[in-house]
PDB file of C-alpha atoms and ligand atoms in Angstrom:
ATOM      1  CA  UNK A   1       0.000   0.000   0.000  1.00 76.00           C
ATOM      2  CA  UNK A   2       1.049   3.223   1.164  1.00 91.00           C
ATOM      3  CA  UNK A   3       4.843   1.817   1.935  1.00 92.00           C
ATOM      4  CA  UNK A   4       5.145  -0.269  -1.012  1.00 93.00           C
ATOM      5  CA  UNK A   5       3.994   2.495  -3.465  1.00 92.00           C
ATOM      6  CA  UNK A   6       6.749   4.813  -1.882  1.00 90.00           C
ATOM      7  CA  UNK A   7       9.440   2.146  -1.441  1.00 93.00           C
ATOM      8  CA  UNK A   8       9.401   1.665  -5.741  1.00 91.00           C
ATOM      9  CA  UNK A   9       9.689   5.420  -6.170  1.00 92.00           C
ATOM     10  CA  UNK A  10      11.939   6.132  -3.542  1.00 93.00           C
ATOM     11  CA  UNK A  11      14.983   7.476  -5.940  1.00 93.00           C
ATOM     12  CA  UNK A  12      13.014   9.026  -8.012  1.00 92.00           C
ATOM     13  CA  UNK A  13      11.148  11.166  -5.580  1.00 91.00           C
ATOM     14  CA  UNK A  14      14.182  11.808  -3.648  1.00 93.00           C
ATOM     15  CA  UNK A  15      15.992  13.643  -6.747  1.00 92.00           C
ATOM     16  CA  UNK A  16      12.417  15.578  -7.350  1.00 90.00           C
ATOM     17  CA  UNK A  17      11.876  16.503  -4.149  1.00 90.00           C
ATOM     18  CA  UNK A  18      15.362  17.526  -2.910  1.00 92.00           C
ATOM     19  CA  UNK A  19      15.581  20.968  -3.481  1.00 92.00           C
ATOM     20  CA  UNK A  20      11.537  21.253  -3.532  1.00 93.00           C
ATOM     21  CA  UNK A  21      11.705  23.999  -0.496  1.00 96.00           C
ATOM     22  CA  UNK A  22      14.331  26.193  -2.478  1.00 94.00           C
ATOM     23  CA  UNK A  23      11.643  27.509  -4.470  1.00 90.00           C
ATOM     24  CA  UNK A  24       8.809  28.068  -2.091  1.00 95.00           C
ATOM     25  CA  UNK A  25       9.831  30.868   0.089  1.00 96.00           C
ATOM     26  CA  UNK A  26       6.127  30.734   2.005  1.00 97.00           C
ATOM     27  CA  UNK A  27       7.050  27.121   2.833  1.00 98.00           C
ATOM     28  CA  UNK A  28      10.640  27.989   4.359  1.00 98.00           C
ATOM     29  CA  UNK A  29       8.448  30.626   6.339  1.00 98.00           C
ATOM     30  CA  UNK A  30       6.032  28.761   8.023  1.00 98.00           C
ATOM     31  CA  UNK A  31       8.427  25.931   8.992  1.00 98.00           C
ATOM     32  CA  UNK A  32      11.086  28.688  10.152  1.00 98.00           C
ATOM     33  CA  UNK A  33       7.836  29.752  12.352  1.00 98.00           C
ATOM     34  CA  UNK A  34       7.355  26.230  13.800  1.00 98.00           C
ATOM     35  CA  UNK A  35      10.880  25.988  14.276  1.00 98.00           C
ATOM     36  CA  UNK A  36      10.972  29.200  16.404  1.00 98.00           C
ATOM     37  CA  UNK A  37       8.150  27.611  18.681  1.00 98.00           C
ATOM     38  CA  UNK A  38      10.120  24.176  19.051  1.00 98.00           C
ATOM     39  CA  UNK A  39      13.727  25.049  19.380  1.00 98.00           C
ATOM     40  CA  UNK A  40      15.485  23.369  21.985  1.00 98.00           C
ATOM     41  CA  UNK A  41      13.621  20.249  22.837  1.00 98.00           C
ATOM     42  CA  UNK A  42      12.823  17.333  20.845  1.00 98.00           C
ATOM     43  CA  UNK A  43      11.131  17.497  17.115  1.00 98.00           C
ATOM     44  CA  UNK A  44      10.257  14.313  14.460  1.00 98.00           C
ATOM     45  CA  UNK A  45       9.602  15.112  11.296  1.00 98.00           C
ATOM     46  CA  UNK A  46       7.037  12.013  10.609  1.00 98.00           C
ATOM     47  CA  UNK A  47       6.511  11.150   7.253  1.00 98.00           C
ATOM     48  CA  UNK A  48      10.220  12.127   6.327  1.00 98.00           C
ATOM     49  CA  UNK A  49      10.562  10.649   3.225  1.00 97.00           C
ATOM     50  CA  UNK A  50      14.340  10.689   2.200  1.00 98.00           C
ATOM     51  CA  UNK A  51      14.983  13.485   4.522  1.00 98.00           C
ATOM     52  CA  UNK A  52      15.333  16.933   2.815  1.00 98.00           C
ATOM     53  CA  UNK A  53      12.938  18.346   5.211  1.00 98.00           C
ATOM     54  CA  UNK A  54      14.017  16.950   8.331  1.00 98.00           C
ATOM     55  CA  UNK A  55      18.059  18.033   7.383  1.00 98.00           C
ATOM     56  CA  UNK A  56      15.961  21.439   6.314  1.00 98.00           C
ATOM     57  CA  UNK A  57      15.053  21.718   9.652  1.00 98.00           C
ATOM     58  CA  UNK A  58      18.463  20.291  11.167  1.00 98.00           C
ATOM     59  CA  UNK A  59      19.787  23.529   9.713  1.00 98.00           C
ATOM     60  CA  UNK A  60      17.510  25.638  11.422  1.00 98.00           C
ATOM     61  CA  UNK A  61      18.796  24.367  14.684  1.00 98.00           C
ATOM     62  CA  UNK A  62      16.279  22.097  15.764  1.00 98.00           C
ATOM     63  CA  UNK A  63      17.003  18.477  17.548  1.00 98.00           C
ATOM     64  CA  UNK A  64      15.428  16.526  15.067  1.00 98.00           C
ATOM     65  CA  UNK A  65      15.060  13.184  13.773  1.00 98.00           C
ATOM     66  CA  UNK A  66      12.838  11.035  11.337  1.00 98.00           C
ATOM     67  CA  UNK A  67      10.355   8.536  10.788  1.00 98.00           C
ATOM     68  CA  UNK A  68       8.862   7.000   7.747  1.00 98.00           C
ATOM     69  CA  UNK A  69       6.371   4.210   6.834  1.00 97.00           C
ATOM     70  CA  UNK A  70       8.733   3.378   3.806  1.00 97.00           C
ATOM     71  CA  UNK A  71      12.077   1.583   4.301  1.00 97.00           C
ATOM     72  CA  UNK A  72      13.633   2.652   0.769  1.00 97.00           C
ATOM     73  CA  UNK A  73      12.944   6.274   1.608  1.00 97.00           C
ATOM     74  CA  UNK A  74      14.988   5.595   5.166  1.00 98.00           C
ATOM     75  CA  UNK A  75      17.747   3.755   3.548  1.00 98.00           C
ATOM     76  CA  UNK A  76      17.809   6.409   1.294  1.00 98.00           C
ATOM     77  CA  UNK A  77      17.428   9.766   4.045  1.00 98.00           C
ATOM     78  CA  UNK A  78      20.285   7.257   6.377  1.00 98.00           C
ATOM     79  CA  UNK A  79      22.532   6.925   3.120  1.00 98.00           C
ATOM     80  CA  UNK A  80      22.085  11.275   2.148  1.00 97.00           C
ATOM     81  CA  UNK A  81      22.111  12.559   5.896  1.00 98.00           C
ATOM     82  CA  UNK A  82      24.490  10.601   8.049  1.00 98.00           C
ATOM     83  CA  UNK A  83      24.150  12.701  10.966  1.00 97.00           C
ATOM     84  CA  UNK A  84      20.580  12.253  11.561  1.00 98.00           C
ATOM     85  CA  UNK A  85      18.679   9.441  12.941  1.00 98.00           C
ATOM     86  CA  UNK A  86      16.034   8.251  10.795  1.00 98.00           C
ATOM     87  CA  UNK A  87      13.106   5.634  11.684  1.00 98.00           C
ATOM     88  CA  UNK A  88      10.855   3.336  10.130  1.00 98.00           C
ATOM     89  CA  UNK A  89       7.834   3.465  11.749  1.00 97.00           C
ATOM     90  CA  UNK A  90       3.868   5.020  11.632  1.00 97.00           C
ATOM     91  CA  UNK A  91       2.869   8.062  12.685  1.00 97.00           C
ATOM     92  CA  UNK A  92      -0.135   5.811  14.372  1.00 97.00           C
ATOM     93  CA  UNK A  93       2.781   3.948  16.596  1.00 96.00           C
ATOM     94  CA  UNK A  94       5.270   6.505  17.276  1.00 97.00           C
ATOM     95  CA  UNK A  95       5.876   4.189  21.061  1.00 95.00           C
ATOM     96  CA  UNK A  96       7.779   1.513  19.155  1.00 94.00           C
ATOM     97  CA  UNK A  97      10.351   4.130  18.479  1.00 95.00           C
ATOM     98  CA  UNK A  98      10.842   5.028  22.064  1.00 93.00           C
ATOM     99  CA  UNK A  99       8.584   8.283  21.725  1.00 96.00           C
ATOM    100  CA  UNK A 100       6.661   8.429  25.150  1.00 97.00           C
ATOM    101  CA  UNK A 101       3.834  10.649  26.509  1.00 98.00           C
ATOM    102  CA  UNK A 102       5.094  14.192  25.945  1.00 98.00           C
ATOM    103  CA  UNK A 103       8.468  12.998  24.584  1.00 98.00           C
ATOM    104  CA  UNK A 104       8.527  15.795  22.241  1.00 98.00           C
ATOM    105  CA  UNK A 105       8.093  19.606  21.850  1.00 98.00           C
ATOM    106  CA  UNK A 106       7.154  19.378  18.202  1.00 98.00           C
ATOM    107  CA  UNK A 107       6.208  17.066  14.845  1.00 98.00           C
ATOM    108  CA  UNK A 108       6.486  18.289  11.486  1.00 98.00           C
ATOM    109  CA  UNK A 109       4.086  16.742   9.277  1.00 98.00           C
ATOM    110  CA  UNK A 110       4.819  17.138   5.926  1.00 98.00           C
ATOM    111  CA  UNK A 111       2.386  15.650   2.962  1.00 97.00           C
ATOM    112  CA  UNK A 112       2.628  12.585   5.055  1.00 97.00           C
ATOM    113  CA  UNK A 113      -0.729  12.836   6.209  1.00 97.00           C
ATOM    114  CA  UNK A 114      -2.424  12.750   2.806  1.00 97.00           C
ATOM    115  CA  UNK A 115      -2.716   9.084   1.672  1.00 96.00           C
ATOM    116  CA  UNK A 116      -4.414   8.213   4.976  1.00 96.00           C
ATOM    117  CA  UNK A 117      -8.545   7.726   4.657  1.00 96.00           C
ATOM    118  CA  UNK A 118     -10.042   9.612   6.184  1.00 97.00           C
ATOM    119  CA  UNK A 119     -11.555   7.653   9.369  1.00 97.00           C
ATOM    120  CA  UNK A 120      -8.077   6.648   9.888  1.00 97.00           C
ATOM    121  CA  UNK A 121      -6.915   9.906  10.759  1.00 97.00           C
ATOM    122  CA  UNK A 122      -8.362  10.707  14.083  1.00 98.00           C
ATOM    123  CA  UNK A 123      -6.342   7.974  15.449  1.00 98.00           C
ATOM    124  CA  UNK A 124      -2.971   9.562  13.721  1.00 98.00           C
ATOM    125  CA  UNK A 125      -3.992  12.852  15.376  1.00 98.00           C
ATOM    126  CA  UNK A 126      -4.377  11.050  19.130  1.00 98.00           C
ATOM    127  CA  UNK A 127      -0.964   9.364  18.592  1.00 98.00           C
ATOM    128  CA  UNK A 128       0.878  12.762  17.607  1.00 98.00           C
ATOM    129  CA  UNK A 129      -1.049  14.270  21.399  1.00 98.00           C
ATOM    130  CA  UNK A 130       0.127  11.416  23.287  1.00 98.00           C
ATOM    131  CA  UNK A 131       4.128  12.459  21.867  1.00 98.00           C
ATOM    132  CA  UNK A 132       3.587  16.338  21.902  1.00 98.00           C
ATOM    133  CA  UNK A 133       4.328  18.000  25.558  1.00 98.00           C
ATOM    134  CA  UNK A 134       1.533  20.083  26.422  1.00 98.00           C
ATOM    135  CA  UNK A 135       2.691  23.547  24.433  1.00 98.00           C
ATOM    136  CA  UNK A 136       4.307  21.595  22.015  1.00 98.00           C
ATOM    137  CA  UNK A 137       3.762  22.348  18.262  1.00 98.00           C
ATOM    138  CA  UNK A 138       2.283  20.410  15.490  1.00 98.00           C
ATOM    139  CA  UNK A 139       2.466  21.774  12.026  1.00 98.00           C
ATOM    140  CA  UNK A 140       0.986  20.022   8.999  1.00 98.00           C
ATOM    141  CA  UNK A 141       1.347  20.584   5.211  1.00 98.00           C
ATOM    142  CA  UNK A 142      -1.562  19.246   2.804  1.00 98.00           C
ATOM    143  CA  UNK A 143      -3.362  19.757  -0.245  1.00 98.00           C
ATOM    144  CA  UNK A 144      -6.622  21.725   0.574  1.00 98.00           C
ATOM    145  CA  UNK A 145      -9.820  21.162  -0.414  1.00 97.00           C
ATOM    146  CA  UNK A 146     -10.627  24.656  -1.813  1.00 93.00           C
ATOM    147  CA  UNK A 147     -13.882  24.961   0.039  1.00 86.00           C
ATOM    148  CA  UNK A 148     -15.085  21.206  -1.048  1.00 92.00           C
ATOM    149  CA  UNK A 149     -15.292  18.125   1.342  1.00 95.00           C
ATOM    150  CA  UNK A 150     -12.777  15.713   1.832  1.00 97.00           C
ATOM    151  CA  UNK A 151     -11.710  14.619  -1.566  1.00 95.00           C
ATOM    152  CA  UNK A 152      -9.898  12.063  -2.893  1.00 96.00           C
ATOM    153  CA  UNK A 153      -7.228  12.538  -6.572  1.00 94.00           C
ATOM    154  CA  UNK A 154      -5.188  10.469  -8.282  1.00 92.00           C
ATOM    155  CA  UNK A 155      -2.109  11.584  -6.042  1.00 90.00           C
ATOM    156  CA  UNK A 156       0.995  10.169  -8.566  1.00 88.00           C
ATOM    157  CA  UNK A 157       2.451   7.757  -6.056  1.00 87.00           C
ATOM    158  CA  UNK A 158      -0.769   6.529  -4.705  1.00 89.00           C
ATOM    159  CA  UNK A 159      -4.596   7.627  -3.783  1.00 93.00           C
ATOM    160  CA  UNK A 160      -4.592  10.629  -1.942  1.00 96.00           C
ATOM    161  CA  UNK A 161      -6.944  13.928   0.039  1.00 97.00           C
ATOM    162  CA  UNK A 162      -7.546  17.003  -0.117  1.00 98.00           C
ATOM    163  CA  UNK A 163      -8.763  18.049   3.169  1.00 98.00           C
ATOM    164  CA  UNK A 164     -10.844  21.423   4.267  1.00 97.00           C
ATOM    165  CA  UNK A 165      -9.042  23.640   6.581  1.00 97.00           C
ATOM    166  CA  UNK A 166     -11.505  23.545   9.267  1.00 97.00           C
ATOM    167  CA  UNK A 167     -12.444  19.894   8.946  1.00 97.00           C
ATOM    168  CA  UNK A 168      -8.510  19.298   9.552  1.00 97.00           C
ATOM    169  CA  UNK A 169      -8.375  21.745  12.546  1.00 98.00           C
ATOM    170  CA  UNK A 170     -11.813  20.215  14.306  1.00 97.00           C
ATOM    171  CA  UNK A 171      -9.895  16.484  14.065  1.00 98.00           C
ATOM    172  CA  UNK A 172      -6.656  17.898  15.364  1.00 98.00           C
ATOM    173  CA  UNK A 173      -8.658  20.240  18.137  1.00 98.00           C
ATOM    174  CA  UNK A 174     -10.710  16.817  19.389  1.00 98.00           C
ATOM    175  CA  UNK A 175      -7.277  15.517  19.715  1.00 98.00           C
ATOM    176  CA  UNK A 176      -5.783  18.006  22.143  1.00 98.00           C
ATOM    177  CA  UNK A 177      -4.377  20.478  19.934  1.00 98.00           C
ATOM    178  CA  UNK A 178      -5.498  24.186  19.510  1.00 98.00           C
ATOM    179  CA  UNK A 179      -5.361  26.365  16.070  1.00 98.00           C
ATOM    180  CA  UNK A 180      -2.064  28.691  16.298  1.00 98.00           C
ATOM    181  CA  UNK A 181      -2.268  29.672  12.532  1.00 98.00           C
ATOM    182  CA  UNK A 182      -3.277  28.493   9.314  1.00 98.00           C
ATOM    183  CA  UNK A 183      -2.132  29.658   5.819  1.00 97.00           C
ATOM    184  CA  UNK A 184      -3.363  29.048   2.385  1.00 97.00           C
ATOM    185  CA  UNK A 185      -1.296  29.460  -0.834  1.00 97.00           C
ATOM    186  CA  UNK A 186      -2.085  28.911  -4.231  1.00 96.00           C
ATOM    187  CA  UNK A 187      -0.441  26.084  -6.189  1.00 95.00           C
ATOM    188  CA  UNK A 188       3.007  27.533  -7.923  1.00 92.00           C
ATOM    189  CA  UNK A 189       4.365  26.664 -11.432  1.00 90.00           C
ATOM    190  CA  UNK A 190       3.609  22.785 -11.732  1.00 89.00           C
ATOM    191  CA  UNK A 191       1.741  22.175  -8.801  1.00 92.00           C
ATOM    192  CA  UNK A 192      -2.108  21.341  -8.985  1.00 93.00           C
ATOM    193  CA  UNK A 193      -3.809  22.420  -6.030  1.00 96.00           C
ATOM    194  CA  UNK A 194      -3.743  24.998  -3.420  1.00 97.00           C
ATOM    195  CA  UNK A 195      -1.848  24.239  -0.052  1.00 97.00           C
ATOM    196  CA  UNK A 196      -2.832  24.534   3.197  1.00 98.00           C
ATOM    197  CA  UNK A 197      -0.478  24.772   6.348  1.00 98.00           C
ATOM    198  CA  UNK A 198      -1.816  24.205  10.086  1.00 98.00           C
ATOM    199  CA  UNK A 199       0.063  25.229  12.907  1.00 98.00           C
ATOM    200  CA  UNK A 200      -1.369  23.866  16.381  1.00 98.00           C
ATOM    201  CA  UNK A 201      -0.285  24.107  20.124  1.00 98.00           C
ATOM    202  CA  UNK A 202      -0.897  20.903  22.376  1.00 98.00           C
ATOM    203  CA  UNK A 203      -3.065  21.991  25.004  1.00 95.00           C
ATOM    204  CA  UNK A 204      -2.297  21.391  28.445  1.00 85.00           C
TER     205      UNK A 204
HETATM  206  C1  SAM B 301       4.698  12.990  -0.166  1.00 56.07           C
HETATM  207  S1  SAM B 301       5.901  12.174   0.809  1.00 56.07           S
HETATM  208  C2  SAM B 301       6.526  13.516   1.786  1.00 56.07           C
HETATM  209  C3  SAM B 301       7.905  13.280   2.306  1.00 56.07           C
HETATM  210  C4  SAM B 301       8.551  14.478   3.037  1.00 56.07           C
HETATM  211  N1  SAM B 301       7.761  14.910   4.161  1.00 56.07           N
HETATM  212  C5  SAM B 301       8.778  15.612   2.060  1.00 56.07           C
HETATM  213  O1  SAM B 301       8.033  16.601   2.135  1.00 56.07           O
HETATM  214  O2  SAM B 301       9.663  15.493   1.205  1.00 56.07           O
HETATM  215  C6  SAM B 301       4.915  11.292   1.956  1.00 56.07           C
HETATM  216  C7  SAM B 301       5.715  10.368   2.863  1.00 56.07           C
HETATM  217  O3  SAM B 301       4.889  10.012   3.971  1.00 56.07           O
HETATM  218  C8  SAM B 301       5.136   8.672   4.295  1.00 56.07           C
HETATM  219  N2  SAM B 301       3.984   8.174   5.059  1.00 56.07           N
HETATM  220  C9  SAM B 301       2.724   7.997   4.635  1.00 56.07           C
HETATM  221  N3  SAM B 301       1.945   7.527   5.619  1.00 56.07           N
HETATM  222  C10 SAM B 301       2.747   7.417   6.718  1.00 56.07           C
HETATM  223  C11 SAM B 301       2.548   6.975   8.065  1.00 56.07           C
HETATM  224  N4  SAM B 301       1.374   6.504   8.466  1.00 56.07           N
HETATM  225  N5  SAM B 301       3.578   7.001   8.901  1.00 56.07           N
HETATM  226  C12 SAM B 301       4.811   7.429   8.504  1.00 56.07           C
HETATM  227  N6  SAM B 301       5.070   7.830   7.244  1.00 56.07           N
HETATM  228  C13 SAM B 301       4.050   7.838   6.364  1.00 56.07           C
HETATM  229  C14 SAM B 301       5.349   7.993   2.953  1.00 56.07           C
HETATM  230  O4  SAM B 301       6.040   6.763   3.064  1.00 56.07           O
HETATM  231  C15 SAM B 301       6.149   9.064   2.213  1.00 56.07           C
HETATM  232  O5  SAM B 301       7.534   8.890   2.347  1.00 56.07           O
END
């Protein structure tokens, strides 16, 4: 399924997606913002990939370290970033990797939310509570839903949703977590949809 699809495209998605945050300035923003809130404790970028974001955020001088559903894409973020520790592991099971209650001030969640259906997902949002200390940050990146439902598209790795803002924000708030910011941006040269970025507090 979801592993699979991204273990045979591993390569070829790391090369595309390497230098993906060079050319989106309002990305680097938001996740410089997150990284302001979570500097100096403990972050996991979940849903790493082959680790451009995570070393991305290494470099803005977080403690950070990654986990992925796909073991190509860790073989691959171990083999390009040495320095880092990277995971397998689901972002619905974050305890096998040692992550216990409030083990971490934030998670980056990077399109790594999008291939999972939709009932699935309250579940992924209790897990990432249980890790986040209370004031912790959680910020997600997704395709948005531009004022439709939840919709599926023929993501090019595998089935994938666009989600609503607010439906996003009520799953994450019945979780634990409470709105910081949200941003919208429309889809650049290439890209199909418009994005949507969530920035959330644990409460507590
Ligand atoms: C579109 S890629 C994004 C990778 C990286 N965040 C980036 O922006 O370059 C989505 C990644 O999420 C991973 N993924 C999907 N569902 C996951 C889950 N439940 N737990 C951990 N990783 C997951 C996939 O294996 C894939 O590597």
């Amino acid at each position: 399924m979801t592993a699979d699809a991204y273990d045979s495209v591993a390569s070829l998605y790391a090369e595309l997606s390497r230098d993906a945050l060079d050319g989106a300035p309002l990305d680097r923003a938001v996740i410089a913002a997150f990284a302001e809130f979570v500097r100096g404790g403990a972050v996991a970028e979940v849903g790493c990939g082959p680790g451009a974001v995570t070393a991305h955020l290494r470099d803005l001088g977080l403690d950070v370290f990654g986990v992925d559903l796909s073991p190509a894409m860790i073989a691959l973020a171990r083999e390009a970033y040495p320095d880092l520790r990277f995971e397998v592991g689901s972002m619905d099971a974050l305890g096998v990797l040692g992550a216990g209650d409030g083990s971490l001030r934030g998670v980056l969640v990077w399109y790594s939310m999008i291939h999972t259906p939709p009932e699935e997902l309250p579940e992924y949002f209790r897990e990432l509570a249980r890790v986040v200390e209370a004031g912790g940050h959680l910020l997600v990146g997704f395709f948005e839903a531009e004022g439709g439902p939840v919709t599926p598209f023929d993501h090019k790795v595998t089935t994938a949703y666009r989600w609503p803002v607010d439906g996003l924000a009520r799953l994450a708030a019945d979780a634990g977590f409470v709105e910081v910011a949200r941003m919208l941006r429309e889809p650049g040269e290439g890209e199909r949809f418009r994005r949507g970025r969530l920035l959330m507090r644990r409460e507590g």
